[in-house]
Amino acid sequence: MSKTNGFLACLLFVLHGQAFFTTEADAKSSVHIVYLGERQHDDPQLVTDSHHDMLSAVVGSKEVASKSMVYSYKHGFSGFAAKLTESQAQRLAEFPGVIRVIPNSLHKLQTTRSWDYLGLSSATHNNLLHESKMGDGVIIGVFDTGIWPESQVFDDEGFGPIPSTWKGVCESGQRFNATSHCNRKVIGARWFVNGFLAEYGQPLNTSGDQEYLSPRDANGHGTHVSSTAAGSQVSNISYKGLGRGTVRGGAPRARLAIYKVCWNVFAGECAAADILKAFDEAIHDGVDVLSISIGSSIPLYSDVDERDGIATGAFHAVAKGITVVCAAANDGPSAQTVQNTAPWILTVGASSMDRAFPTRITLGNNKTVLGQAMYTGKEIGFKGLLYPESKGLRPTSSGVCESLSLNPKFVAGKVVLCFTSLDSRIAVAIASSDVITAGGVGVIIARNPGDPVIPCSNDFPCIEVNYEVGTQILFYIRSTRSPMVRLGPPKTQVGKFVSAKVASFSSRGPSSAVPSILKPDITAPGVHILAATSLLDPFAESGFVMHSGTSMATPHVSGIVALLKALHPDWSPAAIKSALITTAWRNDQYGFPIFAEGSPIKLADPFDYGGGIVNPNGAADPGLVFDMGRPDYIHYLCAMGYNNTAISRLNGQSTVCPSKKPSILDVNLPSIIIPSLRKFTTLTRTVKNVGPAVSVYRSVLEPPVGTTVSVKPDVLAFNATTKTISFTVTVHSMHQMNTGYYFGSLTWTNGVHIVRILMSVRTESYADAN
């Protein structure tokens, strides 16, 4: 693989998680997942024996069954993965107790300033970080590409004994020694590859990317995620001098359990069979939080389709009290691109924070404009400035960044300006390579605003500007015979002069599967996150790197969930999720509204950021929560019209949905999304008081445009015996035609706590309501 192609693959992995990988199914057999739902025996050996007996009945003998079996799922739920022909898979599907037999599938992978930005400064003692003892005693499980154990952020100095609730193990493998590489910080490490290898069909390390058959992280993604969630504090860290400060995770005293399910092949591949096995083991091991920066693609699978892997495994984990935090994906800013949309999952979008890397561009006419860059070299004094404009009917065609037409005779020693309409990550890589080859000393890339700035290889000066600034520079070039430019080095700027935005790449709602369920749930910093990485990472600087993506936002929330779990060990995953959503920021901490990057940049709405940007300290004391448990999730599954048998097996007991299908609008979420309102509708919510026992809350309504909203009762009075109260919300539409979504809110307040429920309504034409 060429350096340029390797660079592009890395960029696509970090920021898009795109996978350009196909396999031909074995003509005779391929891996299938046989899902049996909740396990029927407490003894894991009995469960495994029953799996082998079932498989033997189909393949002819226990010996053949043993060779065909890939995994037995026996802890969190029941099922197995095995190599089967299509006819064998069909026979198994007809066995009593088998919910579904489906083919294996592949998934893809989706800080010095961010914690201070979120109000969790280690220098301040009146915040959630210190109230929770930095997450001490909580175990965060990470499903990703593994870990680079030698990184300073995984040092266990000062840690006490491993929590007694831990039942997991540390597994050795290539360049990973369980005795020396696990400690009181990284208390467990497992790796799951059988499901992937069965599809890949060849040994690892044949794709040109190095990999280890062990928990060791060759890619760096898993190390970055783990250190962001729970890395120990390491001072005086920067990325080539930028963003200098103390690197640490959100819950620096929490413990880490590593589950390597993604492999460094074609930018990162993860098999559903391996992901399900990791869920199975993690539930058994005793993790409290699961951080999963993995997704599939559009179109989405249903919530009960095991090809998703994540939704099914997450259901069983949440049923056991484990909060599952997942990335929303990186396919924004288009609508309906959000992934991991099941209501029991906490889905995270990505935002920028109050930090930027401005670079001064001084033109030969002494006019100065600003760009953004991450190179760390010295100032480039006045050099020639070139825009490769050609003659003919299309004079700008040769100045396109990803297809530059450069003559070294005219480029050598100069800075090149180019324009791109593509994703700037790809354009930057191609343009910088072409300019370097032609002997240029720098490149200015004009592109659509919104994409995060990235460094160029070999610290080459790549400065990004928007089209407006790029056009100003081009007008200057065309106005003089000898255009010149001076490039200043970038500086780190933080504070209120840099506003937070929802990142352009962050996937947006509404959910394409269930538009009435708000997704993403929450947003967190995911742009230019400085954290540890593998030493094989081509962008690594002394073991650290800046990456962007919802993959980076997810562990921010996982770390915060660990802090909340330490402070409120009795809170359910739904209660934690509710606390985060109802207290999130719609304005940043400086009071400025949050915008969403895209074309054009606009004020952010719930489909961009869910509840808003995560507010850890507010979530620690939310006042009221919208709690949910198994019955609520069963209500949701019935409202979706899923089969009774499938729901029963998933739930572990006989379940019969009501003859009248329940309303999905009554699922007890801290949001109200009505995607198809016909004249009026009434829905119900229930809140639980987690604040002072005696509290009185009053409602404050901001109805969506074109609607009237009423709440009954409009006052909620809690006392020592009344801890939960239900209320109804009735929404009337004043529109008589199809409209887009309008947004509003219902807020409950007692003068101290502000519990905000987002509302979104889209009217359906009366003419269509037949």
PDB file of N, CA, C and O in Angstrom, residues 119-167:
ATOM      1  N   GLY A 119     -16.878  21.138  32.497  1.00  0.00           N
ATOM      2  CA  GLY A 119     -17.045  21.473  33.910  1.00  0.00           C
ATOM      3  C   GLY A 119     -16.507  20.447  34.868  1.00  0.00           C
ATOM      4  O   GLY A 119     -16.884  20.429  36.045  1.00  0.00           O
ATOM      5  N   LEU A 120     -15.619  19.571  34.392  1.00  0.00           N
ATOM      6  CA  LEU A 120     -15.041  18.535  35.251  1.00  0.00           C
ATOM      7  C   LEU A 120     -13.549  18.765  35.447  1.00  0.00           C
ATOM      8  O   LEU A 120     -12.729  17.866  35.272  1.00  0.00           O
ATOM      9  N   SER A 121     -13.192  19.974  35.815  1.00  0.00           N
ATOM     10  CA  SER A 121     -11.786  20.289  36.055  1.00  0.00           C
ATOM     11  C   SER A 121     -11.292  19.565  37.299  1.00  0.00           C
ATOM     12  O   SER A 121     -11.961  19.539  38.336  1.00  0.00           O
ATOM     13  N   SER A 122     -10.100  18.981  37.187  1.00  0.00           N
ATOM     14  CA  SER A 122      -9.523  18.296  38.346  1.00  0.00           C
ATOM     15  C   SER A 122      -9.043  19.286  39.396  1.00  0.00           C
ATOM     16  O   SER A 122      -8.796  18.913  40.542  1.00  0.00           O
ATOM     17  N   ALA A 123      -8.935  20.563  39.024  1.00  0.00           N
ATOM     18  CA  ALA A 123      -8.483  21.592  39.963  1.00  0.00           C
ATOM     19  C   ALA A 123      -9.623  22.133  40.814  1.00  0.00           C
ATOM     20  O   ALA A 123      -9.399  22.855  41.782  1.00  0.00           O
ATOM     21  N   THR A 124     -10.861  21.803  40.465  1.00  0.00           N
ATOM     22  CA  THR A 124     -12.036  22.265  41.201  1.00  0.00           C
ATOM     23  C   THR A 124     -12.609  21.104  41.992  1.00  0.00           C
ATOM     24  O   THR A 124     -12.680  19.982  41.492  1.00  0.00           O
ATOM     25  N   HIS A 125     -13.025  21.360  43.218  1.00  0.00           N
ATOM     26  CA  HIS A 125     -13.434  20.267  44.102  1.00  0.00           C
ATOM     27  C   HIS A 125     -14.936  20.176  44.316  1.00  0.00           C
ATOM     28  O   HIS A 125     -15.400  19.333  45.087  1.00  0.00           O
ATOM     29  N   ASN A 126     -15.720  21.012  43.666  1.00  0.00           N
ATOM     30  CA  ASN A 126     -17.167  20.959  43.845  1.00  0.00           C
ATOM     31  C   ASN A 126     -17.855  20.547  42.540  1.00  0.00           C
ATOM     32  O   ASN A 126     -18.780  21.192  42.072  1.00  0.00           O
ATOM     33  N   ASN A 127     -17.376  19.483  41.951  1.00  0.00           N
ATOM     34  CA  ASN A 127     -18.005  18.984  40.730  1.00  0.00           C
ATOM     35  C   ASN A 127     -18.142  17.467  40.803  1.00  0.00           C
ATOM     36  O   ASN A 127     -17.687  16.818  41.744  1.00  0.00           O
ATOM     37  N   LEU A 128     -18.824  16.912  39.803  1.00  0.00           N
ATOM     38  CA  LEU A 128     -19.111  15.481  39.782  1.00  0.00           C
ATOM     39  C   LEU A 128     -17.848  14.642  39.839  1.00  0.00           C
ATOM     40  O   LEU A 128     -17.842  13.560  40.447  1.00  0.00           O
ATOM     41  N   LEU A 129     -16.758  15.114  39.234  1.00  0.00           N
ATOM     42  CA  LEU A 129     -15.520  14.338  39.210  1.00  0.00           C
ATOM     43  C   LEU A 129     -15.081  13.966  40.621  1.00  0.00           C
ATOM     44  O   LEU A 129     -14.730  12.817  40.891  1.00  0.00           O
ATOM     45  N   HIS A 130     -15.108  14.939  41.533  1.00  0.00           N
ATOM     46  CA  HIS A 130     -14.632  14.691  42.900  1.00  0.00           C
ATOM     47  C   HIS A 130     -15.717  14.093  43.787  1.00  0.00           C
ATOM     48  O   HIS A 130     -15.423  13.278  44.668  1.00  0.00           O
ATOM     49  N   GLU A 131     -16.976  14.489  43.536  1.00  0.00           N
ATOM     50  CA  GLU A 131     -18.058  13.912  44.332  1.00  0.00           C
ATOM     51  C   GLU A 131     -18.164  12.410  44.112  1.00  0.00           C
ATOM     52  O   GLU A 131     -18.583  11.669  44.996  1.00  0.00           O
ATOM     53  N   SER A 132     -17.802  11.950  42.937  1.00  0.00           N
ATOM     54  CA  SER A 132     -17.876  10.517  42.606  1.00  0.00           C
ATOM     55  C   SER A 132     -16.562   9.797  42.856  1.00  0.00           C
ATOM     56  O   SER A 132     -16.428   8.623  42.496  1.00  0.00           O
ATOM     57  N   LYS A 133     -15.586  10.494  43.446  1.00  0.00           N
ATOM     58  CA  LYS A 133     -14.252   9.935  43.671  1.00  0.00           C
ATOM     59  C   LYS A 133     -13.630   9.459  42.361  1.00  0.00           C
ATOM     60  O   LYS A 133     -12.985   8.417  42.293  1.00  0.00           O
ATOM     61  N   MET A 134     -13.870  10.259  41.301  1.00  0.00           N
ATOM     62  CA  MET A 134     -13.304  10.019  39.979  1.00  0.00           C
ATOM     63  C   MET A 134     -13.687   8.664  39.387  1.00  0.00           C
ATOM     64  O   MET A 134     -12.980   8.087  38.579  1.00  0.00           O
ATOM     65  N   GLY A 135     -14.850   8.151  39.821  1.00  0.00           N
ATOM     66  CA  GLY A 135     -15.331   6.884  39.280  1.00  0.00           C
ATOM     67  C   GLY A 135     -14.721   5.659  39.922  1.00  0.00           C
ATOM     68  O   GLY A 135     -14.844   4.549  39.372  1.00  0.00           O
ATOM     69  N   ASP A 136     -14.107   5.812  41.070  1.00  0.00           N
ATOM     70  CA  ASP A 136     -13.440   4.694  41.727  1.00  0.00           C
ATOM     71  C   ASP A 136     -14.427   3.552  41.988  1.00  0.00           C
ATOM     72  O   ASP A 136     -15.527   3.773  42.492  1.00  0.00           O
ATOM     73  N   GLY A 137     -14.031   2.348  41.630  1.00  0.00           N
ATOM     74  CA  GLY A 137     -14.849   1.167  41.852  1.00  0.00           C
ATOM     75  C   GLY A 137     -15.732   0.782  40.690  1.00  0.00           C
ATOM     76  O   GLY A 137     -16.295  -0.318  40.674  1.00  0.00           O
ATOM     77  N   VAL A 138     -15.877   1.666  39.696  1.00  0.00           N
ATOM     78  CA  VAL A 138     -16.724   1.382  38.537  1.00  0.00           C
ATOM     79  C   VAL A 138     -15.878   0.730  37.437  1.00  0.00           C
ATOM     80  O   VAL A 138     -14.722   1.103  37.234  1.00  0.00           O
ATOM     81  N   ILE A 139     -16.459  -0.216  36.724  1.00  0.00           N
ATOM     82  CA  ILE A 139     -15.748  -0.945  35.673  1.00  0.00           C
ATOM     83  C   ILE A 139     -16.362  -0.584  34.315  1.00  0.00           C
ATOM     84  O   ILE A 139     -17.551  -0.794  34.091  1.00  0.00           O
ATOM     85  N   ILE A 140     -15.535  -0.027  33.429  1.00  0.00           N
ATOM     86  CA  ILE A 140     -15.969   0.329  32.077  1.00  0.00           C
ATOM     87  C   ILE A 140     -15.440  -0.718  31.102  1.00  0.00           C
ATOM     88  O   ILE A 140     -14.232  -0.930  30.995  1.00  0.00           O
ATOM     89  N   GLY A 141     -16.346  -1.365  30.404  1.00  0.00           N
ATOM     90  CA  GLY A 141     -15.946  -2.298  29.351  1.00  0.00           C
ATOM     91  C   GLY A 141     -15.910  -1.578  28.014  1.00  0.00           C
ATOM     92  O   GLY A 141     -16.806  -0.783  27.704  1.00  0.00           O
ATOM     93  N   VAL A 142     -14.884  -1.824  27.216  1.00  0.00           N
ATOM     94  CA  VAL A 142     -14.722  -1.165  25.918  1.00  0.00           C
ATOM     95  C   VAL A 142     -14.647  -2.212  24.822  1.00  0.00           C
ATOM     96  O   VAL A 142     -13.760  -3.074  24.841  1.00  0.00           O
ATOM     97  N   PHE A 143     -15.582  -2.140  23.863  1.00  0.00           N
ATOM     98  CA  PHE A 143     -15.543  -2.990  22.676  1.00  0.00           C
ATOM     99  C   PHE A 143     -14.858  -2.197  21.569  1.00  0.00           C
ATOM    100  O   PHE A 143     -15.395  -1.197  21.091  1.00  0.00           O
ATOM    101  N   ASP A 144     -13.681  -2.635  21.122  1.00  0.00           N
ATOM    102  CA  ASP A 144     -12.970  -1.859  20.116  1.00  0.00           C
ATOM    103  C   ASP A 144     -11.812  -2.676  19.560  1.00  0.00           C
ATOM    104  O   ASP A 144     -11.914  -3.900  19.448  1.00  0.00           O
ATOM    105  N   THR A 145     -10.696  -1.992  19.239  1.00  0.00           N
ATOM    106  CA  THR A 145      -9.559  -2.652  18.596  1.00  0.00           C
ATOM    107  C   THR A 145      -8.486  -3.093  19.580  1.00  0.00           C
ATOM    108  O   THR A 145      -7.390  -3.453  19.165  1.00  0.00           O
ATOM    109  N   GLY A 146      -8.790  -3.063  20.876  1.00  0.00           N
ATOM    110  CA  GLY A 146      -7.818  -3.486  21.859  1.00  0.00           C
ATOM    111  C   GLY A 146      -7.164  -2.327  22.587  1.00  0.00           C
ATOM    112  O   GLY A 146      -7.725  -1.224  22.653  1.00  0.00           O
ATOM    113  N   ILE A 147      -5.957  -2.557  23.092  1.00  0.00           N
ATOM    114  CA  ILE A 147      -5.291  -1.563  23.932  1.00  0.00           C
ATOM    115  C   ILE A 147      -3.780  -1.652  23.750  1.00  0.00           C
ATOM    116  O   ILE A 147      -3.235  -2.725  23.479  1.00  0.00           O
ATOM    117  N   TRP A 148      -3.115  -0.497  23.848  1.00  0.00           N
ATOM    118  CA  TRP A 148      -1.654  -0.459  23.871  1.00  0.00           C
ATOM    119  C   TRP A 148      -1.258  -0.321  25.345  1.00  0.00           C
ATOM    120  O   TRP A 148      -1.268   0.761  25.906  1.00  0.00           O
ATOM    121  N   PRO A 149      -0.943  -1.429  26.010  1.00  0.00           N
ATOM    122  CA  PRO A 149      -0.880  -1.438  27.478  1.00  0.00           C
ATOM    123  C   PRO A 149       0.255  -0.615  28.066  1.00  0.00           C
ATOM    124  O   PRO A 149       0.184  -0.225  29.239  1.00  0.00           O
ATOM    125  N   GLU A 150       1.305  -0.345  27.278  1.00  0.00           N
ATOM    126  CA  GLU A 150       2.442   0.401  27.837  1.00  0.00           C
ATOM    127  C   GLU A 150       2.168   1.895  27.989  1.00  0.00           C
ATOM    128  O   GLU A 150       2.948   2.612  28.620  1.00  0.00           O
ATOM    129  N   SER A 151       1.078   2.398  27.432  1.00  0.00           N
ATOM    130  CA  SER A 151       0.796   3.825  27.517  1.00  0.00           C
ATOM    131  C   SER A 151       0.699   4.272  28.978  1.00  0.00           C
ATOM    132  O   SER A 151       0.135   3.562  29.825  1.00  0.00           O
ATOM    133  N   GLN A 152       1.213   5.464  29.235  1.00  0.00           N
ATOM    134  CA  GLN A 152       1.203   6.013  30.598  1.00  0.00           C
ATOM    135  C   GLN A 152      -0.207   6.141  31.155  1.00  0.00           C
ATOM    136  O   GLN A 152      -0.404   6.090  32.371  1.00  0.00           O
ATOM    137  N   VAL A 153      -1.200   6.322  30.285  1.00  0.00           N
ATOM    138  CA  VAL A 153      -2.558   6.552  30.772  1.00  0.00           C
ATOM    139  C   VAL A 153      -3.166   5.311  31.417  1.00  0.00           C
ATOM    140  O   VAL A 153      -4.220   5.404  32.057  1.00  0.00           O
ATOM    141  N   PHE A 154      -2.510   4.159  31.276  1.00  0.00           N
ATOM    142  CA  PHE A 154      -3.029   2.936  31.873  1.00  0.00           C
ATOM    143  C   PHE A 154      -2.207   2.516  33.095  1.00  0.00           C
ATOM    144  O   PHE A 154      -2.289   1.370  33.551  1.00  0.00           O
ATOM    145  N   ASP A 155      -1.448   3.450  33.635  1.00  0.00           N
ATOM    146  CA  ASP A 155      -0.669   3.196  34.851  1.00  0.00           C
ATOM    147  C   ASP A 155      -1.626   3.015  36.033  1.00  0.00           C
ATOM    148  O   ASP A 155      -2.639   3.715  36.138  1.00  0.00           O
ATOM    149  N   ASP A 156      -1.315   2.083  36.921  1.00  0.00           N
ATOM    150  CA  ASP A 156      -2.216   1.800  38.046  1.00  0.00           C
ATOM    151  C   ASP A 156      -1.671   2.286  39.388  1.00  0.00           C
ATOM    152  O   ASP A 156      -2.135   1.839  40.448  1.00  0.00           O
ATOM    153  N   GLU A 157      -0.720   3.213  39.344  1.00  0.00           N
ATOM    154  CA  GLU A 157      -0.162   3.720  40.602  1.00  0.00           C
ATOM    155  C   GLU A 157      -1.255   4.365  41.449  1.00  0.00           C
ATOM    156  O   GLU A 157      -2.036   5.190  40.973  1.00  0.00           O
ATOM    157  N   GLY A 158      -1.324   3.977  42.710  1.00  0.00           N
ATOM    158  CA  GLY A 158      -2.307   4.538  43.630  1.00  0.00           C
ATOM    159  C   GLY A 158      -3.649   3.844  43.615  1.00  0.00           C
ATOM    160  O   GLY A 158      -4.544   4.207  44.395  1.00  0.00           O
ATOM    161  N   PHE A 159      -3.825   2.836  42.748  1.00  0.00           N
ATOM    162  CA  PHE A 159      -5.097   2.126  42.703  1.00  0.00           C
ATOM    163  C   PHE A 159      -5.158   1.049  43.772  1.00  0.00           C
ATOM    164  O   PHE A 159      -4.162   0.382  44.064  1.00  0.00           O
ATOM    165  N   GLY A 160      -6.329   0.866  44.348  1.00  0.00           N
ATOM    166  CA  GLY A 160      -6.538  -0.175  45.338  1.00  0.00           C
ATOM    167  C   GLY A 160      -6.803  -1.514  44.696  1.00  0.00           C
ATOM    168  O   GLY A 160      -6.616  -1.699  43.484  1.00  0.00           O
ATOM    169  N   PRO A 161      -7.281  -2.460  45.466  1.00  0.00           N
ATOM    170  CA  PRO A 161      -7.555  -3.802  44.944  1.00  0.00           C
ATOM    171  C   PRO A 161      -8.611  -3.772  43.838  1.00  0.00           C
ATOM    172  O   PRO A 161      -9.444  -2.870  43.771  1.00  0.00           O
ATOM    173  N   ILE A 162      -8.568  -4.773  42.992  1.00  0.00           N
ATOM    174  CA  ILE A 162      -9.567  -4.923  41.937  1.00  0.00           C
ATOM    175  C   ILE A 162     -10.933  -5.153  42.587  1.00  0.00           C
ATOM    176  O   ILE A 162     -11.041  -5.903  43.558  1.00  0.00           O
ATOM    177  N   PRO A 163     -11.995  -4.501  42.108  1.00  0.00           N
ATOM    178  CA  PRO A 163     -13.327  -4.670  42.721  1.00  0.00           C
ATOM    179  C   PRO A 163     -13.724  -6.135  42.837  1.00  0.00           C
ATOM    180  O   PRO A 163     -13.483  -6.942  41.925  1.00  0.00           O
ATOM    181  N   SER A 164     -14.353  -6.469  43.948  1.00  0.00           N
ATOM    182  CA  SER A 164     -14.724  -7.861  44.211  1.00  0.00           C
ATOM    183  C   SER A 164     -15.810  -8.356  43.262  1.00  0.00           C
ATOM    184  O   SER A 164     -16.012  -9.571  43.116  1.00  0.00           O
ATOM    185  N   THR A 165     -16.494  -7.432  42.600  1.00  0.00           N
ATOM    186  CA  THR A 165     -17.550  -7.825  41.651  1.00  0.00           C
ATOM    187  C   THR A 165     -16.989  -8.328  40.322  1.00  0.00           C
ATOM    188  O   THR A 165     -17.729  -8.872  39.511  1.00  0.00           O
ATOM    189  N   TRP A 166     -15.685  -8.150  40.112  1.00  0.00           N
ATOM    190  CA  TRP A 166     -15.090  -8.517  38.833  1.00  0.00           C
ATOM    191  C   TRP A 166     -14.913 -10.023  38.735  1.00  0.00           C
ATOM    192  O   TRP A 166     -14.316 -10.672  39.592  1.00  0.00           O
ATOM    193  N   LYS A 167     -15.415 -10.617  37.643  1.00  0.00           N
ATOM    194  CA  LYS A 167     -15.320 -12.060  37.419  1.00  0.00           C
ATOM    195  C   LYS A 167     -14.596 -12.381  36.117  1.00  0.00           C
ATOM    196  O   LYS A 167     -14.556 -13.540  35.700  1.00  0.00           O
TER     197      LYS A 167
END
